[in-house]
Structure formats: C-alpha cells, structure tokens
Amino acid sequence: MSEQSKQVKHTLIHDSDTEEFHKSLDTGFFKDQEHLLNYILNEIPSNVNNICEIGCGTGIVGRYIKHKLQNVNITFVDCNEPLLDAIPDEVGVKECVDLLQYNPKSDFDCVVSRLMTHYFPKGKHQEIFNKAYELLSDDGCYIDVSALEIDHDTQAVISEFWYKEACWTADRKGESRSDMIRPYVLTVNEVMEFADKVGFNEFTIKRFNDYNLTHTIQDLVPRCKLTPPQVKELEEFLLDQPLHVINNLGIKEVDAGVEITQPVYILKATKEL
C-alpha cells in the first residue's frame, strides 16, 4: 500500500450518556468499565476466532470478550503469575511470559491491550508495537486502550507523578528503587509514529472525552497506602505546574482535595499485506 493511500485518522468521540469510566484503578472485573469494553467489542471484526490480550493483568478485556463472544478462543499473556491466577482456567489459555519474549505457534486474528503501555520504560514502546504486529495474522487488528498525553510537558509531569507513587510503594514494600521501571506515558503523536513505523496500513486513534481517568489524590490512598505528607507532596506538585499542563490534566482543587484527569484513547490498527 502506498504512502498516499494509507488512512490515518485522529478523531474525537463524545459519549456523555455513560457512568464515570474509572472510579478506582483497582475496580472489580468490568462493572465500571462496561461501556468502554462494549466499544472495544464492537471494534473486533465479526470473523475473529483467536484473540490475544497482552499485558493482561487479571484479564479484564479478554474475560469480557469471552463473556459476550463465547465461541472465540482467548489467550492471556502477562509476566505476573499471581494476576494470571485470578483468571478462571475455563476462560482461555494463560501464558506467563515476558511479552517481548512471547513466541506462540500460531498467529492471532486480534490482539488487545488495556492501560498497559505506561508500565514499559521509555525506549521499549516500539518493541511493543513490533510484537503486536508480529502476533497478528495478515489481516488481523490490534486494539489498545491507553491513557495518553497531548504534549511532552504534560507527559513529563504525569510520568513523574506516577514515578513518585511507585517509589513510595517500593519503599513501603522494602523493595529497591533501582529495580523499578520508571513509568512512561506516551503522547498521541508517539503512538501514531510507532504504529506507522511498524507497518500498520490503517489506524485510528479516538479519544473518549467523557471517559477519563479522573480521581483525586485522596482516591489513591487505599490502593497506594499514601501517607498524609505524601498526599500533600503530590497535590503541591500538581498545583505547581505551568498553566497549560494544569489545563491539559484538568488539575483543580475540589472539596476532596486536588483532582487530576488523564484522557483515555483507543487505537485500532489493521495489518494488511
């Protein structure tokens, strides 16, 4: 396919008749995310038989797909065995392996991932797209849900924000910070460049304006076990940012503290040879 005929679109979706997308980062199964999961489901071609969820964690996406499309085969891939163990055996095949080292015997019609890419360090993301492309059959598609940023200033702030939280979690668990992977949140343009470079012939990136990761710092306390001084440090860190970053992230003071919003995007990339 020539460069001129390649279809690349970046469109916005407005969905206001829905409940809040993400009430917590550790929400149970799929209740709070059903609208988004239904959208992913509708993006999957009707002739798909074999689906792989990469970086699956507890398999939110794959389990929902299997719940709705019982005749498809689901493979779950993650390097964290305790998370994989939470997936019922009857739902699909579970592969505990480093994603970039995963080499199945056959291709997949569709590869899906959800809020996974920021767990990889800077410099590894092109390899993720290469792997997704490699796992697909000739007419397969890759669907990824990610929290992306629109410029590098905002990207740097949100990556530092999650790095602070990760450091405190490591300290609390008695783990070495030197072993940590620094979170790296991609920009929209980076995702488009990665998809294009690997060879996807058609791809779209759509933003769910009303389906964002919106929470206060206090909301993170139960999951991250933040102390009051740590909450205060994160709140002051966010409020001290330049105005354009504050606007991009929807940083504002509310009754419950300081609120932050990360926009959620969905990439659909098709492999056509």
PDB file of C-alpha atoms in Angstrom, residues 27-142:
ATOM      1  CA  THR A  27     -12.058  -1.746  40.209  1.00  0.00           C
ATOM      2  CA  GLY A  28     -13.620  -5.205  40.266  1.00  0.00           C
ATOM      3  CA  PHE A  29     -13.895  -7.145  36.977  1.00  0.00           C
ATOM      4  CA  PHE A  30     -15.746  -4.985  34.410  1.00  0.00           C
ATOM      5  CA  LYS A  31     -18.757  -3.310  36.051  1.00  0.00           C
ATOM      6  CA  ASP A  32     -17.400   0.255  35.999  1.00  0.00           C
ATOM      7  CA  GLN A  33     -15.939  -0.111  32.504  1.00  0.00           C
ATOM      8  CA  GLU A  34     -18.725  -1.851  30.622  1.00  0.00           C
ATOM      9  CA  HIS A  35     -19.333   0.998  28.177  1.00  0.00           C
ATOM     10  CA  LEU A  36     -15.683   1.124  27.139  1.00  0.00           C
ATOM     11  CA  LEU A  37     -15.477  -2.662  26.923  1.00  0.00           C
ATOM     12  CA  ASN A  38     -18.558  -2.732  24.705  1.00  0.00           C
ATOM     13  CA  TYR A  39     -16.881  -0.232  22.414  1.00  0.00           C
ATOM     14  CA  ILE A  40     -13.815  -2.469  22.180  1.00  0.00           C
ATOM     15  CA  LEU A  41     -16.095  -5.428  21.495  1.00  0.00           C
ATOM     16  CA  ASN A  42     -17.761  -3.577  18.629  1.00  0.00           C
ATOM     17  CA  GLU A  43     -14.351  -2.826  17.086  1.00  0.00           C
ATOM     18  CA  ILE A  44     -13.495  -6.530  16.832  1.00  0.00           C
ATOM     19  CA  PRO A  45     -14.227  -7.896  13.328  1.00  0.00           C
ATOM     20  CA  SER A  46     -17.034 -10.467  13.122  1.00  0.00           C
ATOM     21  CA  ASN A  47     -14.787 -13.166  11.598  1.00  0.00           C
ATOM     22  CA  VAL A  48     -12.337 -13.236  14.523  1.00  0.00           C
ATOM     23  CA  ASN A  49     -11.694 -16.613  16.142  1.00  0.00           C
ATOM     24  CA  ASN A  50      -8.460 -16.230  18.104  1.00  0.00           C
ATOM     25  CA  ILE A  51      -7.785 -13.224  20.350  1.00  0.00           C
ATOM     26  CA  CYS A  52      -4.743 -12.460  22.492  1.00  0.00           C
ATOM     27  CA  GLU A  53      -4.798  -9.984  25.383  1.00  0.00           C
ATOM     28  CA  ILE A  54      -1.234  -8.819  26.026  1.00  0.00           C
ATOM     29  CA  GLY A  55      -0.147  -7.348  29.354  1.00  0.00           C
ATOM     30  CA  CYS A  56      -3.496  -8.656  30.516  1.00  0.00           C
ATOM     31  CA  GLY A  57      -3.147  -8.479  34.312  1.00  0.00           C
ATOM     32  CA  THR A  58      -6.363 -10.071  35.556  1.00  0.00           C
ATOM     33  CA  GLY A  59      -7.750 -10.199  32.022  1.00  0.00           C
ATOM     34  CA  ILE A  60     -10.457  -7.536  32.183  1.00  0.00           C
ATOM     35  CA  VAL A  61     -10.780  -7.205  28.399  1.00  0.00           C
ATOM     36  CA  GLY A  62     -10.364 -10.850  27.413  1.00  0.00           C
ATOM     37  CA  ARG A  63     -12.790 -12.069  30.070  1.00  0.00           C
ATOM     38  CA  TYR A  64     -15.423  -9.603  28.936  1.00  0.00           C
ATOM     39  CA  ILE A  65     -14.952 -10.595  25.301  1.00  0.00           C
ATOM     40  CA  LYS A  66     -15.325 -14.273  26.215  1.00  0.00           C
ATOM     41  CA  HIS A  67     -18.429 -13.436  28.240  1.00  0.00           C
ATOM     42  CA  LYS A  68     -20.008 -11.863  25.159  1.00  0.00           C
ATOM     43  CA  LEU A  69     -18.461 -13.975  22.359  1.00  0.00           C
ATOM     44  CA  GLN A  70     -18.355 -17.457  23.808  1.00  0.00           C
ATOM     45  CA  ASN A  71     -17.102 -19.157  20.635  1.00  0.00           C
ATOM     46  CA  VAL A  72     -13.837 -17.209  20.375  1.00  0.00           C
ATOM     47  CA  ASN A  73     -10.557 -18.509  21.790  1.00  0.00           C
ATOM     48  CA  ILE A  74      -8.781 -16.181  24.224  1.00  0.00           C
ATOM     49  CA  THR A  75      -5.090 -16.256  25.158  1.00  0.00           C
ATOM     50  CA  PHE A  76      -3.928 -14.158  28.118  1.00  0.00           C
ATOM     51  CA  VAL A  77      -0.288 -13.043  28.254  1.00  0.00           C
ATOM     52  CA  ASP A  78       1.368 -11.434  31.283  1.00  0.00           C
ATOM     53  CA  CYS A  79       4.609 -11.835  33.227  1.00  0.00           C
ATOM     54  CA  ASN A  80       2.832 -11.620  36.601  1.00  0.00           C
ATOM     55  CA  GLU A  81       1.698 -15.110  37.603  1.00  0.00           C
ATOM     56  CA  PRO A  82      -0.471 -14.060  40.594  1.00  0.00           C
ATOM     57  CA  LEU A  83      -2.542 -11.828  38.302  1.00  0.00           C
ATOM     58  CA  LEU A  84      -2.934 -14.595  35.744  1.00  0.00           C
ATOM     59  CA  ASP A  85      -4.036 -16.955  38.506  1.00  0.00           C
ATOM     60  CA  ALA A  86      -7.073 -14.712  39.056  1.00  0.00           C
ATOM     61  CA  ILE A  87      -8.360 -15.633  35.573  1.00  0.00           C
ATOM     62  CA  PRO A  88     -10.580 -18.745  35.608  1.00  0.00           C
ATOM     63  CA  ASP A  89      -8.943 -21.611  33.694  1.00  0.00           C
ATOM     64  CA  GLU A  90     -12.032 -22.226  31.589  1.00  0.00           C
ATOM     65  CA  VAL A  91     -11.921 -18.721  30.097  1.00  0.00           C
ATOM     66  CA  GLY A  92      -8.812 -19.290  27.997  1.00  0.00           C
ATOM     67  CA  VAL A  93      -5.138 -20.150  27.733  1.00  0.00           C
ATOM     68  CA  LYS A  94      -2.794 -18.360  30.150  1.00  0.00           C
ATOM     69  CA  GLU A  95       0.828 -17.679  29.223  1.00  0.00           C
ATOM     70  CA  CYS A  96       3.143 -16.393  31.971  1.00  0.00           C
ATOM     71  CA  VAL A  97       5.967 -14.891  29.950  1.00  0.00           C
ATOM     72  CA  ASP A  98       7.710 -11.599  29.195  1.00  0.00           C
ATOM     73  CA  LEU A  99       5.631 -10.097  26.384  1.00  0.00           C
ATOM     74  CA  LEU A 100       8.646  -9.260  24.250  1.00  0.00           C
ATOM     75  CA  GLN A 101       9.836 -12.883  24.521  1.00  0.00           C
ATOM     76  CA  TYR A 102       6.453 -14.407  23.682  1.00  0.00           C
ATOM     77  CA  ASN A 103       6.526 -16.569  20.538  1.00  0.00           C
ATOM     78  CA  PRO A 104       3.295 -18.552  20.038  1.00  0.00           C
ATOM     79  CA  LYS A 105       2.987 -21.352  17.494  1.00  0.00           C
ATOM     80  CA  SER A 106       0.192 -19.621  15.575  1.00  0.00           C
ATOM     81  CA  ASP A 107      -0.970 -16.072  14.795  1.00  0.00           C
ATOM     82  CA  PHE A 108      -3.986 -14.243  16.245  1.00  0.00           C
ATOM     83  CA  ASP A 109      -6.852 -12.554  14.446  1.00  0.00           C
ATOM     84  CA  CYS A 110      -6.896  -9.774  17.033  1.00  0.00           C
ATOM     85  CA  VAL A 111      -4.547  -8.527  19.759  1.00  0.00           C
ATOM     86  CA  VAL A 112      -5.917  -6.306  22.539  1.00  0.00           C
ATOM     87  CA  SER A 113      -4.337  -4.415  25.432  1.00  0.00           C
ATOM     88  CA  ARG A 114      -5.651  -2.093  28.118  1.00  0.00           C
ATOM     89  CA  LEU A 115      -3.760   0.529  30.170  1.00  0.00           C
ATOM     90  CA  MET A 116      -0.561  -1.433  29.684  1.00  0.00           C
ATOM     91  CA  THR A 117       1.982   0.599  27.736  1.00  0.00           C
ATOM     92  CA  HIS A 118       2.956   3.003  30.547  1.00  0.00           C
ATOM     93  CA  TYR A 119       4.354   0.072  32.542  1.00  0.00           C
ATOM     94  CA  PHE A 120       7.157  -0.249  29.991  1.00  0.00           C
ATOM     95  CA  PRO A 121      10.234   2.034  30.169  1.00  0.00           C
ATOM     96  CA  LYS A 122      10.987   4.656  27.559  1.00  0.00           C
ATOM     97  CA  GLY A 123      12.602   3.031  24.557  1.00  0.00           C
ATOM     98  CA  LYS A 124      10.604  -0.204  24.768  1.00  0.00           C
ATOM     99  CA  HIS A 125       7.351   1.005  23.243  1.00  0.00           C
ATOM    100  CA  GLN A 126       8.346   0.492  19.626  1.00  0.00           C
ATOM    101  CA  GLU A 127       9.103  -3.109  20.573  1.00  0.00           C
ATOM    102  CA  ILE A 128       5.571  -3.472  21.966  1.00  0.00           C
ATOM    103  CA  PHE A 129       4.092  -2.352  18.653  1.00  0.00           C
ATOM    104  CA  ASN A 130       6.505  -4.625  16.781  1.00  0.00           C
ATOM    105  CA  LYS A 131       5.392  -7.562  18.938  1.00  0.00           C
ATOM    106  CA  ALA A 132       1.679  -6.796  18.471  1.00  0.00           C
ATOM    107  CA  TYR A 133       2.231  -6.650  14.707  1.00  0.00           C
ATOM    108  CA  GLU A 134       4.220  -9.897  14.782  1.00  0.00           C
ATOM    109  CA  LEU A 135       1.467 -11.737  16.696  1.00  0.00           C
ATOM    110  CA  LEU A 136      -1.209 -10.866  14.125  1.00  0.00           C
ATOM    111  CA  SER A 137      -2.364 -12.791  11.088  1.00  0.00           C
ATOM    112  CA  ASP A 138      -2.098 -10.978   7.756  1.00  0.00           C
ATOM    113  CA  ASP A 139      -5.475  -9.250   8.113  1.00  0.00           C
ATOM    114  CA  GLY A 140      -5.518  -9.008  11.912  1.00  0.00           C
ATOM    115  CA  CYS A 141      -6.033  -5.913  14.037  1.00  0.00           C
ATOM    116  CA  TYR A 142      -4.502  -4.501  17.212  1.00  0.00           C
TER     117      TYR A 142
END
